[in-house]
Coordinates of N, CA and C and ligand atoms in Angstrom, one line a residue:
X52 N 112.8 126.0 98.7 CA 112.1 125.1 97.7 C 110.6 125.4 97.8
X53 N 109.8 126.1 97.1 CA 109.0 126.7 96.7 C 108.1 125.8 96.4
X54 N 106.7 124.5 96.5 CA 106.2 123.7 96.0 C 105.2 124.5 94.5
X55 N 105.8 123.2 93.8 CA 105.5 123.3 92.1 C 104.0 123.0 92.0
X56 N 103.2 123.6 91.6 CA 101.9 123.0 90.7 C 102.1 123.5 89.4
X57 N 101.5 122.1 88.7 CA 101.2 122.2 87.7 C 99.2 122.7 87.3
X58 N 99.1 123.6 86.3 CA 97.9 123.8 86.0 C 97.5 123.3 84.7
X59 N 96.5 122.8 84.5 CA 96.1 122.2 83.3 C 94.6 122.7 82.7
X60 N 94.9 123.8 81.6 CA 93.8 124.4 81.3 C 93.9 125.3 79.8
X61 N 92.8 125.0 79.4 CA 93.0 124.7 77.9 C 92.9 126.3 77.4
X62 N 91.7 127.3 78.6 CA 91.5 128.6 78.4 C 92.8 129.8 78.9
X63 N 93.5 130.3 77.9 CA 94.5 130.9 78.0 C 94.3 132.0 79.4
X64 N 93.5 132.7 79.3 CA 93.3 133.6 80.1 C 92.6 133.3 81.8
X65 N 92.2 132.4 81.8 CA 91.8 131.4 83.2 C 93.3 131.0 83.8
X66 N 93.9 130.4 82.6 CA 95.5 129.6 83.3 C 96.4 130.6 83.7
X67 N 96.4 132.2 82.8 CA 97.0 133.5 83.3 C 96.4 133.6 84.7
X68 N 95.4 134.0 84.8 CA 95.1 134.5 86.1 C 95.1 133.1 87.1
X69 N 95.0 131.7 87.1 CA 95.2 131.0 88.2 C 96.7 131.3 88.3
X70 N 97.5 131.0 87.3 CA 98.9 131.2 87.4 C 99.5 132.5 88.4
X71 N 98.7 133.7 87.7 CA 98.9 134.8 88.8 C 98.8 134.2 90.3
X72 N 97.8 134.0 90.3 CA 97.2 134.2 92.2 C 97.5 132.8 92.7
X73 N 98.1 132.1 92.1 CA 99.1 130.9 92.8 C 100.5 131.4 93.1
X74 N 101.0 131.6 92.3 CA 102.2 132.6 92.3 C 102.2 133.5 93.1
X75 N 101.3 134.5 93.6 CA 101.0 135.5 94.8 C 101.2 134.6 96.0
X76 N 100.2 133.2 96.6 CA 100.6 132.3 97.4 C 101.6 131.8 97.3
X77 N 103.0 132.1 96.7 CA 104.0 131.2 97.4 C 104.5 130.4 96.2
X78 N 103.7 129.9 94.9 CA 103.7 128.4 95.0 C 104.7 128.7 93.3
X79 N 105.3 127.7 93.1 CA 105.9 127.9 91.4 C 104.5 127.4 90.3
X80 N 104.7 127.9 89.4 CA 103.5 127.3 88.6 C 104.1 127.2 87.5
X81 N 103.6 126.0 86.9 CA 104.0 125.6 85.5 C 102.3 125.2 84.6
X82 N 102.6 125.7 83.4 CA 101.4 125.5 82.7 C 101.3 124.7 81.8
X83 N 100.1 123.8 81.0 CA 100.1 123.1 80.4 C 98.8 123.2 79.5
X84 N 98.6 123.4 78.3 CA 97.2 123.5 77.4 C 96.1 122.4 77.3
X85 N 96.9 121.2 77.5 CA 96.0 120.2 76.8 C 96.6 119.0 78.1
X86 N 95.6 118.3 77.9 CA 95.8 116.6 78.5 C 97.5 116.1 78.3
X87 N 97.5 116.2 76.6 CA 98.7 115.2 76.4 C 99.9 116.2 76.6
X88 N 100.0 117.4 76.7 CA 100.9 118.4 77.5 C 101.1 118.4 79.1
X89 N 99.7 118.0 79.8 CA 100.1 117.7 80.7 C 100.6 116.3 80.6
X90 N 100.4 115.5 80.9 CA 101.5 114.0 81.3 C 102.5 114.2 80.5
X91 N 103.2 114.6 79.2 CA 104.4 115.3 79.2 C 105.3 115.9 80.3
X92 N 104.6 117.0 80.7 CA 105.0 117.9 81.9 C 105.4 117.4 82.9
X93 N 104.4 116.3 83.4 CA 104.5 115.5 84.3 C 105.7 114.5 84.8
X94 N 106.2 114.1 83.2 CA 107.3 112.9 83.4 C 108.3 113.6 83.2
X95 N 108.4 114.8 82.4 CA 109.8 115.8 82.9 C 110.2 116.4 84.3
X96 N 108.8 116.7 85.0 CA 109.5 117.2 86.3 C 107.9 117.4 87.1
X97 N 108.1 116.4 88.3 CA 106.7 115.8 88.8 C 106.5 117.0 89.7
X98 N 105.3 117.5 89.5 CA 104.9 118.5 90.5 C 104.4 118.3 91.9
X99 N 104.1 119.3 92.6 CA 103.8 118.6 93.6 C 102.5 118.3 94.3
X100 N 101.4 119.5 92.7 CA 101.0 119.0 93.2 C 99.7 119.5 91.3
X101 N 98.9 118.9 90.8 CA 98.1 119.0 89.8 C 96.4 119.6 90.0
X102 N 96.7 121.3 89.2 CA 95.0 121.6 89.2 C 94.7 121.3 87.7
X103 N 94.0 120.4 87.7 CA 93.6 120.0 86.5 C 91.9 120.2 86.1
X104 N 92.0 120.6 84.8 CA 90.4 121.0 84.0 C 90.1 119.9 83.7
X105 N 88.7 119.5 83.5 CA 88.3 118.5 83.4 C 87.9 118.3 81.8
X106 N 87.1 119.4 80.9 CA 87.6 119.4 79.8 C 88.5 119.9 79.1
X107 N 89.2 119.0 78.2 CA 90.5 119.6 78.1 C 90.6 118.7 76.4
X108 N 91.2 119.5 75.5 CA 91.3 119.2 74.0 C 92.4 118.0 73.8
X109 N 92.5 117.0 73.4 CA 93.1 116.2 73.1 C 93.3 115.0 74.0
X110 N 93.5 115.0 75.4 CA 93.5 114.1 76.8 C 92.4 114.8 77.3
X111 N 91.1 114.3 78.1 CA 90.5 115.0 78.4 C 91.1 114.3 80.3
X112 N 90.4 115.5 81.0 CA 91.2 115.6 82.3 C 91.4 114.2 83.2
X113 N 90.0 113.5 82.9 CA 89.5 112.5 83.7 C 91.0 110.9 83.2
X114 N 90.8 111.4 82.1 CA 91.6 110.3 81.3 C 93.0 111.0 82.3
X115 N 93.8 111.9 81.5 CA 94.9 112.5 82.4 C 95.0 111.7 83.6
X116 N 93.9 112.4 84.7 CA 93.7 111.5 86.1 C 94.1 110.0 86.3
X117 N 93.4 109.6 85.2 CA 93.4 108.0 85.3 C 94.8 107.2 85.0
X118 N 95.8 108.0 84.1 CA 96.8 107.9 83.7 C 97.7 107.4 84.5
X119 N 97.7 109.0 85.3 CA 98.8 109.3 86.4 C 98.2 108.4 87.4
X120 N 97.4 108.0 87.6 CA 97.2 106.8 88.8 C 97.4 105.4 88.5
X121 N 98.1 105.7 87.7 CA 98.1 103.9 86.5 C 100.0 104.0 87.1
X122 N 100.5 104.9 86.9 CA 101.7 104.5 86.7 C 102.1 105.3 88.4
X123 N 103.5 104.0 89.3 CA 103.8 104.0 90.3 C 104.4 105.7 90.8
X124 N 105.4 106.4 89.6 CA 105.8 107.4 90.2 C 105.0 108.8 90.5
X125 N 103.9 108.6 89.5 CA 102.4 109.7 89.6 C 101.5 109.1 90.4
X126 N 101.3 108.0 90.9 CA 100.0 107.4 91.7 C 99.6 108.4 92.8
X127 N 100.7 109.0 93.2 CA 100.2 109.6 94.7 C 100.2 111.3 94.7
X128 N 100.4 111.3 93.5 CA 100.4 112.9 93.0 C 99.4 114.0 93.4
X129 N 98.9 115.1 94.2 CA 97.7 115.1 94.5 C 97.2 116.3 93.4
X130 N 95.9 115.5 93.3 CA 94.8 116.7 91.7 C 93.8 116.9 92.4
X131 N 93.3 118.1 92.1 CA 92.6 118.8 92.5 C 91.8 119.6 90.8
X132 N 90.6 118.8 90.7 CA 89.8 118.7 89.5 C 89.1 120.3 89.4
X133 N 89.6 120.5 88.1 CA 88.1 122.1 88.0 C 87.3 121.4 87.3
X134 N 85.9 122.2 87.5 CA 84.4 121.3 86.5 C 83.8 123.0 86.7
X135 N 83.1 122.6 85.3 CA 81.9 123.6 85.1 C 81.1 123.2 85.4
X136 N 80.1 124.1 86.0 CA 78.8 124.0 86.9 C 77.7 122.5 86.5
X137 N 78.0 122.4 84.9 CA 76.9 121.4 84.1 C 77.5 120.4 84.4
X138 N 78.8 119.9 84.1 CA 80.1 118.6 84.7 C 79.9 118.2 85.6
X139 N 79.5 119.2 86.9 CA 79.7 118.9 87.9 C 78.6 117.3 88.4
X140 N 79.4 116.5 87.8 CA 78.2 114.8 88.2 C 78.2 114.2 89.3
X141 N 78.0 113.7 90.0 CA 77.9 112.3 91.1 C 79.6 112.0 90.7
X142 N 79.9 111.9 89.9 CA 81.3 110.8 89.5 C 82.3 111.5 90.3
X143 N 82.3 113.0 90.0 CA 83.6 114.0 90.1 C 82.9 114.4 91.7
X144 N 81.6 114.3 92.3 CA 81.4 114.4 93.6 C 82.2 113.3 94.6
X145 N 81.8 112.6 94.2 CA 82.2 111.3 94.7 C 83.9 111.0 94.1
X146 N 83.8 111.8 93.3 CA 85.7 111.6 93.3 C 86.3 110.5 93.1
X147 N 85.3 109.8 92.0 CA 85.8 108.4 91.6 C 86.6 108.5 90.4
X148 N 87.1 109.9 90.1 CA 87.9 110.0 88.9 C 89.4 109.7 89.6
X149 N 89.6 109.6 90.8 CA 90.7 109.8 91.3 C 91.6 110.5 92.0
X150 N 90.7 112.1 91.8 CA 90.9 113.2 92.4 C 91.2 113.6 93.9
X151 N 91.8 114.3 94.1 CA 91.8 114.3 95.7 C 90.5 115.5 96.5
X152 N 90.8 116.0 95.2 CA 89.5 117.6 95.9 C 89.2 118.0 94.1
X153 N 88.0 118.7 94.6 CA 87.4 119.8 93.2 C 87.6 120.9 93.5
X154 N 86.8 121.7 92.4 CA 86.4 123.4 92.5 C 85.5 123.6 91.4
X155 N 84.6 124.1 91.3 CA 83.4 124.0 90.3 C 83.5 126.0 89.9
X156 N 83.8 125.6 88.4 CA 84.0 127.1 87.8 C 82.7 127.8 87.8
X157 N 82.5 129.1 87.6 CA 83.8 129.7 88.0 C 84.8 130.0 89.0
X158 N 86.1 129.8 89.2 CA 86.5 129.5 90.2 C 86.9 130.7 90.8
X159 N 86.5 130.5 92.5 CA 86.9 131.5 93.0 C 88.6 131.6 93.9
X160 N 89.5 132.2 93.4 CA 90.7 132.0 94.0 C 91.2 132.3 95.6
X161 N 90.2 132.1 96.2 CA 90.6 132.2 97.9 C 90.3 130.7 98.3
X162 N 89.0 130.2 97.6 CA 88.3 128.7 97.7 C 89.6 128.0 97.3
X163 N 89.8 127.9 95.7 CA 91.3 127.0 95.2 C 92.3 127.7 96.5
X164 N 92.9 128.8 97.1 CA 94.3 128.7 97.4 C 93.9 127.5 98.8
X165 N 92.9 127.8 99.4 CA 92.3 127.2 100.4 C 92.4 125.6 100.3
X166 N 91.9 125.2 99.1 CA 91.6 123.8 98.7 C 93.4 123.6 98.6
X167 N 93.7 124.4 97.7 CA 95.8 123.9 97.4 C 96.2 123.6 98.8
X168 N 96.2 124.5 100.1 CA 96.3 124.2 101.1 C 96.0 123.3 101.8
X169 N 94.7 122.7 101.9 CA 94.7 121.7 102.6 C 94.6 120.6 102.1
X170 N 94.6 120.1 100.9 CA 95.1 119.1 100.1 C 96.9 118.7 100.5
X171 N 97.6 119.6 100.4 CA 99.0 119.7 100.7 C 99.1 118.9 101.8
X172 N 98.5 120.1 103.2 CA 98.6 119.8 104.4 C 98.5 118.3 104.6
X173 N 97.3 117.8 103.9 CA 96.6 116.3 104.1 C 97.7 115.5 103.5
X174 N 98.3 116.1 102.5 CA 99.2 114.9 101.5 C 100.6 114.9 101.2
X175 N 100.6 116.0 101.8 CA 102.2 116.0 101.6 C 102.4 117.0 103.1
X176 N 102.5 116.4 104.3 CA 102.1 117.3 105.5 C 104.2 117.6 105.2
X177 N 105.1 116.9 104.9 CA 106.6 117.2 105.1 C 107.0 118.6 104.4
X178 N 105.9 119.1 103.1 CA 105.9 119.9 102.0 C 106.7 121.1 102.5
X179 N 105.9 121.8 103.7 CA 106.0 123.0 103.8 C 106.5 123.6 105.3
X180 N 106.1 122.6 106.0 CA 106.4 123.1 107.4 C 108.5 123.3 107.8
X181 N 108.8 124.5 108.9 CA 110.0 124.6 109.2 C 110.7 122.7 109.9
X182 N 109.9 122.0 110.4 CA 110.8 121.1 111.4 C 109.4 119.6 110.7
X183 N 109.9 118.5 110.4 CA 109.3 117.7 109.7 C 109.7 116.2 110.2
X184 N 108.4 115.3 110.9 CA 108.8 113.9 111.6 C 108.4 113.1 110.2
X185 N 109.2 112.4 110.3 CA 108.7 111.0 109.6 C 109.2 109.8 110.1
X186 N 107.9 109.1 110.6 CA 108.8 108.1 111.7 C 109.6 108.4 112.6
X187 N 111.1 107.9 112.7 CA 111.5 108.2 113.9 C 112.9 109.9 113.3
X188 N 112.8 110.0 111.6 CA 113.4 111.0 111.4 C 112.9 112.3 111.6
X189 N 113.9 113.2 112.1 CA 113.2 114.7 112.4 C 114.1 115.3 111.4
X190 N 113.6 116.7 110.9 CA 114.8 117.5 110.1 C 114.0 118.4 110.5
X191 N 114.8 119.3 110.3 CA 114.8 120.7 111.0 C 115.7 121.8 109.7
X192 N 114.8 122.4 109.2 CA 115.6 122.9 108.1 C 115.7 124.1 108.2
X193 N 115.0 125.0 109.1 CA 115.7 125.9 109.4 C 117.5 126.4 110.3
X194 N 117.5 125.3 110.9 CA 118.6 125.0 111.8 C 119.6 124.5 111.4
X195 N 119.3 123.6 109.7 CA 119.5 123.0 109.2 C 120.0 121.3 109.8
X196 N 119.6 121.1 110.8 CA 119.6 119.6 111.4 C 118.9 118.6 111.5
X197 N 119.7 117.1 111.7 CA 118.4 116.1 111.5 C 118.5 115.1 112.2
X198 N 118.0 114.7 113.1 CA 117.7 113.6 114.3 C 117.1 112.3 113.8
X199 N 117.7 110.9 114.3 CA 116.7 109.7 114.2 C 116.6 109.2 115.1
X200 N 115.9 108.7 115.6 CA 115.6 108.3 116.6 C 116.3 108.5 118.0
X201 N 116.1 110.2 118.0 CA 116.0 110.8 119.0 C 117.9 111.6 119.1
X202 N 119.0 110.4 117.8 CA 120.4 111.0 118.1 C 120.3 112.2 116.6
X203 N 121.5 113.0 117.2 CA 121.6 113.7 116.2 C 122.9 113.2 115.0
X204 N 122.0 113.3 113.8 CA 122.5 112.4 112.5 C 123.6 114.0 111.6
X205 N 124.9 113.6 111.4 CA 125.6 114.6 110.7 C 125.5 114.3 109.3
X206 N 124.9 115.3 108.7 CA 125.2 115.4 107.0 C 125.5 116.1 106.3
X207 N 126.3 116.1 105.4 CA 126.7 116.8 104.2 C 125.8 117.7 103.5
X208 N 126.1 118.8 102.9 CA 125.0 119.9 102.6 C 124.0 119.1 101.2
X209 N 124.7 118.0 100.6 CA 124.3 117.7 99.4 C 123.2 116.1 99.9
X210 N 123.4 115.4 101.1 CA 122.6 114.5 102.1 C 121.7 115.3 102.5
X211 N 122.1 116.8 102.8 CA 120.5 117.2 103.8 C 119.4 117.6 102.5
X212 N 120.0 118.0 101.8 CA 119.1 118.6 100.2 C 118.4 117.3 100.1
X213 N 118.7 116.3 99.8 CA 118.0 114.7 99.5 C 117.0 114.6 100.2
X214 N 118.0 114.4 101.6 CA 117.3 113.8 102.7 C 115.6 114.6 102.6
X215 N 116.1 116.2 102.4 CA 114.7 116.8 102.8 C 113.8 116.9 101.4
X216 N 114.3 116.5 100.0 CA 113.7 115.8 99.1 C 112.4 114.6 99.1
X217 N 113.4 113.6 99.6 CA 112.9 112.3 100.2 C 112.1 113.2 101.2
X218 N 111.8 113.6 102.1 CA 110.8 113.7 103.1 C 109.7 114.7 102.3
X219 N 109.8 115.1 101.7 CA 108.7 116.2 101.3 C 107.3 115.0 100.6
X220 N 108.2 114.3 100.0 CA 107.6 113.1 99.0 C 107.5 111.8 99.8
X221 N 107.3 111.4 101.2 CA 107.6 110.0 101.8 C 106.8 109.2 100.8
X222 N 107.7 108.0 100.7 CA 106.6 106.7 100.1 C 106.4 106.8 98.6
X223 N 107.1 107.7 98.2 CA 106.9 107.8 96.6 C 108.5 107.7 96.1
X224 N 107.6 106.8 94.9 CA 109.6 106.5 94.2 C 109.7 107.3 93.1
X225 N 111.1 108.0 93.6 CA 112.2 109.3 92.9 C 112.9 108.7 92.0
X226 N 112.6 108.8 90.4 CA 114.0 108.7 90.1 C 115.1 109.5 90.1
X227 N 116.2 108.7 89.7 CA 117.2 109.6 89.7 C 117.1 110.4 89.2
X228 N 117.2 110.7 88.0 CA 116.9 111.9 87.2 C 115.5 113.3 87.9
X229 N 114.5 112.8 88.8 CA 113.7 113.6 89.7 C 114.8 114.2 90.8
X230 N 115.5 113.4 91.4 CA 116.0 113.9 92.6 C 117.5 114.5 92.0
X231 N 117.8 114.5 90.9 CA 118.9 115.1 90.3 C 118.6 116.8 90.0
X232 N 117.6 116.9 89.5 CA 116.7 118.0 89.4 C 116.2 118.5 90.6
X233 N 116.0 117.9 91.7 CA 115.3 118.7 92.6 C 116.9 119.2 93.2
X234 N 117.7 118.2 93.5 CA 118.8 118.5 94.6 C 120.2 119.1 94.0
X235 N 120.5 119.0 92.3 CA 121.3 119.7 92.2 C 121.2 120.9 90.9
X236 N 119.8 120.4 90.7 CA 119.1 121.6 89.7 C 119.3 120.8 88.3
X237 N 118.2 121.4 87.4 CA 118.9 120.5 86.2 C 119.0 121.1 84.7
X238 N 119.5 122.2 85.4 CA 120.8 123.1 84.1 C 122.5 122.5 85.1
X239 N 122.4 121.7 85.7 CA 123.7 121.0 86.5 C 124.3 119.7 85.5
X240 N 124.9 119.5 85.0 CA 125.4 118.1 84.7 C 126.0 117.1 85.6
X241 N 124.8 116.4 85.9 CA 125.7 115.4 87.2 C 125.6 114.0 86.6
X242 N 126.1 113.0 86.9 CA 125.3 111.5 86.3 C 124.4 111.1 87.0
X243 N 123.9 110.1 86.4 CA 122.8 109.5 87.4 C 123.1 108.4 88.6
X244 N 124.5 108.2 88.4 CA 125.4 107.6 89.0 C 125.5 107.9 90.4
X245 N 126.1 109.7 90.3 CA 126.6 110.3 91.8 C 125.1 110.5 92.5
X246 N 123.8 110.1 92.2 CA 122.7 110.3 92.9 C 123.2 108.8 93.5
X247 N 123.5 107.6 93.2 CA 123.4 106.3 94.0 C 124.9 106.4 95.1
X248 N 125.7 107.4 94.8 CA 127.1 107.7 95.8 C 126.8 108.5 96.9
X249 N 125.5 109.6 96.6 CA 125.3 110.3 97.6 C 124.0 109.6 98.8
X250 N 123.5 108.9 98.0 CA 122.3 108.1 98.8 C 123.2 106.9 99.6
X251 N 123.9 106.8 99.1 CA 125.1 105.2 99.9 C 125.3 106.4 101.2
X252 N 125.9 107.6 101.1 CA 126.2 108.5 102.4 C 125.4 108.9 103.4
X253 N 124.1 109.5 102.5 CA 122.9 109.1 103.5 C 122.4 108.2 104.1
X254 N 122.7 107.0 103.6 CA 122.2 105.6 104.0 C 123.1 105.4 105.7
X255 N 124.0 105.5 105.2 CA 125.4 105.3 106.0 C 124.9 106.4 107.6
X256 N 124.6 107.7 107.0 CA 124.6 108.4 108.3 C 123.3 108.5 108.9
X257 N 122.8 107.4 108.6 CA 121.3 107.6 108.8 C 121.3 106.2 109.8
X258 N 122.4 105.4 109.1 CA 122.2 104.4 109.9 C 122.3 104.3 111.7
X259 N 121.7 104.6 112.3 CA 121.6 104.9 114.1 C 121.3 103.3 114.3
X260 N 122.2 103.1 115.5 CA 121.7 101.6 116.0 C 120.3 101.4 116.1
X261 N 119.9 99.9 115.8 CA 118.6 99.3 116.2 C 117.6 100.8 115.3
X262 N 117.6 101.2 114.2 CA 117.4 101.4 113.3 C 117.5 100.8 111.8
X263 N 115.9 100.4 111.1 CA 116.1 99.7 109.6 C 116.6 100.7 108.9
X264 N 116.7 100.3 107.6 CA 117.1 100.8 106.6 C 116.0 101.8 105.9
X265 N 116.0 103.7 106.1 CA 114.5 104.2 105.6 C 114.4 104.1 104.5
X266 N 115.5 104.2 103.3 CA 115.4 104.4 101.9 C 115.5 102.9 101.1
X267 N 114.2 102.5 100.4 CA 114.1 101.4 99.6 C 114.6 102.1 98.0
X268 N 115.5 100.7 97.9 CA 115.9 101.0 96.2 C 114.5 100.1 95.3
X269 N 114.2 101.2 94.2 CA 113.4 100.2 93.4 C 114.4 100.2 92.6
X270 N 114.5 99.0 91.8 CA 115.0 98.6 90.9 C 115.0 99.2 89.3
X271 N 115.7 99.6 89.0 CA 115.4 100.3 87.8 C 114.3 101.8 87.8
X272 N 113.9 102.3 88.6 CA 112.9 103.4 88.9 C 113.5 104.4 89.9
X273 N 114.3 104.0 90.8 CA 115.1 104.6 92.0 C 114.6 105.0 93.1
X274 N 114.5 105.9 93.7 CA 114.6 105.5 95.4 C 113.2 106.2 96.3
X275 N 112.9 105.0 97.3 CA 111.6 106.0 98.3 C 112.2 105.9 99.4
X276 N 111.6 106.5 100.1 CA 111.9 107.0 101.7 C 110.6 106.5 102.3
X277 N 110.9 105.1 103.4 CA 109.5 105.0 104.1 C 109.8 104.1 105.4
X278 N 109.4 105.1 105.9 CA 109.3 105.1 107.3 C 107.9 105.0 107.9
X279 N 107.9 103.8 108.6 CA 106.6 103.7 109.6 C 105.9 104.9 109.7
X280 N 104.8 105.8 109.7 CA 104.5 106.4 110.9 C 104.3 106.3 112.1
Ligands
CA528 CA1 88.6 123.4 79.5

């Protein structure tokens, strides 16, 4: 699983070449022209992580920003703002747009792969590494195994895809339809149904004595994973 950014940039030939040299680093990229394309993009399949332009035709970026921090399943999404040299204000320094990091055009692509990295590291540390704690769960995905609190927990190949779903994203709520697409692709026809049959199985083998329950159901929105640190 390959982590998704989305790019949001209005100059064709800028989003070519970020798209290239993201894509060189590892990462999937998906493109977007305008503001109201991106938050489209966004509620079809949440990335993991948003480089967004700050002017932008129709949504401009800041608004975008403010959007996606308005509503619970985008709140913790991490953006990472471009600005032109003139843009570059006190507001977008100080990062009171909501941003997690900048990059001030023209951009140099070793600075962004640099900034995409440690934005990640900082925000989604479960993203990318081979073996991942959260709380008292370990998974180990090269080995394909997963420990809680300290026993070793057996799962089903379609539980450990979730499970390591849910951990990439702790504390953010998945809907069904997100975790349907992440875990069984979504040119699949599954219901939204067999995502609450396969989460009851994880629930179940997760359950280790004198262990709570990690996965909260939201109601109508569906499911987070949260575990103490
Ligand atoms: Ca622009």
């Amino acid at each position: 699983m390959r982590p998704t950014i989305l790019v949001v940039e209005d100059e064709d030939a800028l989003a070519t070449l970020l798209q290239y040299n993201l894509e060189k680093e590892g990462y999937s990229v998906l493109l977007a022209g305008d503001g109201e394309e991106a938050l489209v993009s966004v509620d079809e399949k949440l990335p993991d992580l948003i480089v967004l332009d700050w002017m932008l035709p129709k949504v401009s970026g800041i608004e975008v920003c403010r959007r996606l921090r308005q509503k619970p399943e985008t709140r913790n999404v991490p953006i990472i703002m471009m600005t032109a040299r003139g843009e570059e204000s006190d507001r977008i320094r100080g990062l009171d747009t909501g941003a997690d990091d900048y990059v001030v055009k023209p951009i140099s692509m070793s600075e962004l792969a640099a900034r995409v990295r440690a934005v990640l590291r900082r925000l989604r540390p479960g993203l990318a590494e081979d073996e991942v704690r959260i709380g008292d769960i370990v998974i180990d995905r090269v080995g394909h195994r997963v420990k809680r609190a300290g026993k070793e927990v057996h799962l089903g190949p379609t539980e450990f895809r979730l499970l390591d779903y849910l951990m990439r994203h702790p504390g953010r709520v998945l809907s069904r339809e997100q975790l349907l697409d992440a875990v069984w692709g979504s040119d699949v026809y599954v219901e939204a149904r067999t995502v609450d049959v396969h989460i009851g199985r994880l629930r179940k083998a997760l359950n280790v004595p004198s262990t709570d329950d990690p996965i909260r159901t939201v109601r109508a929105a569906g499911y987070a994973l949260d575990v103490a640190r």
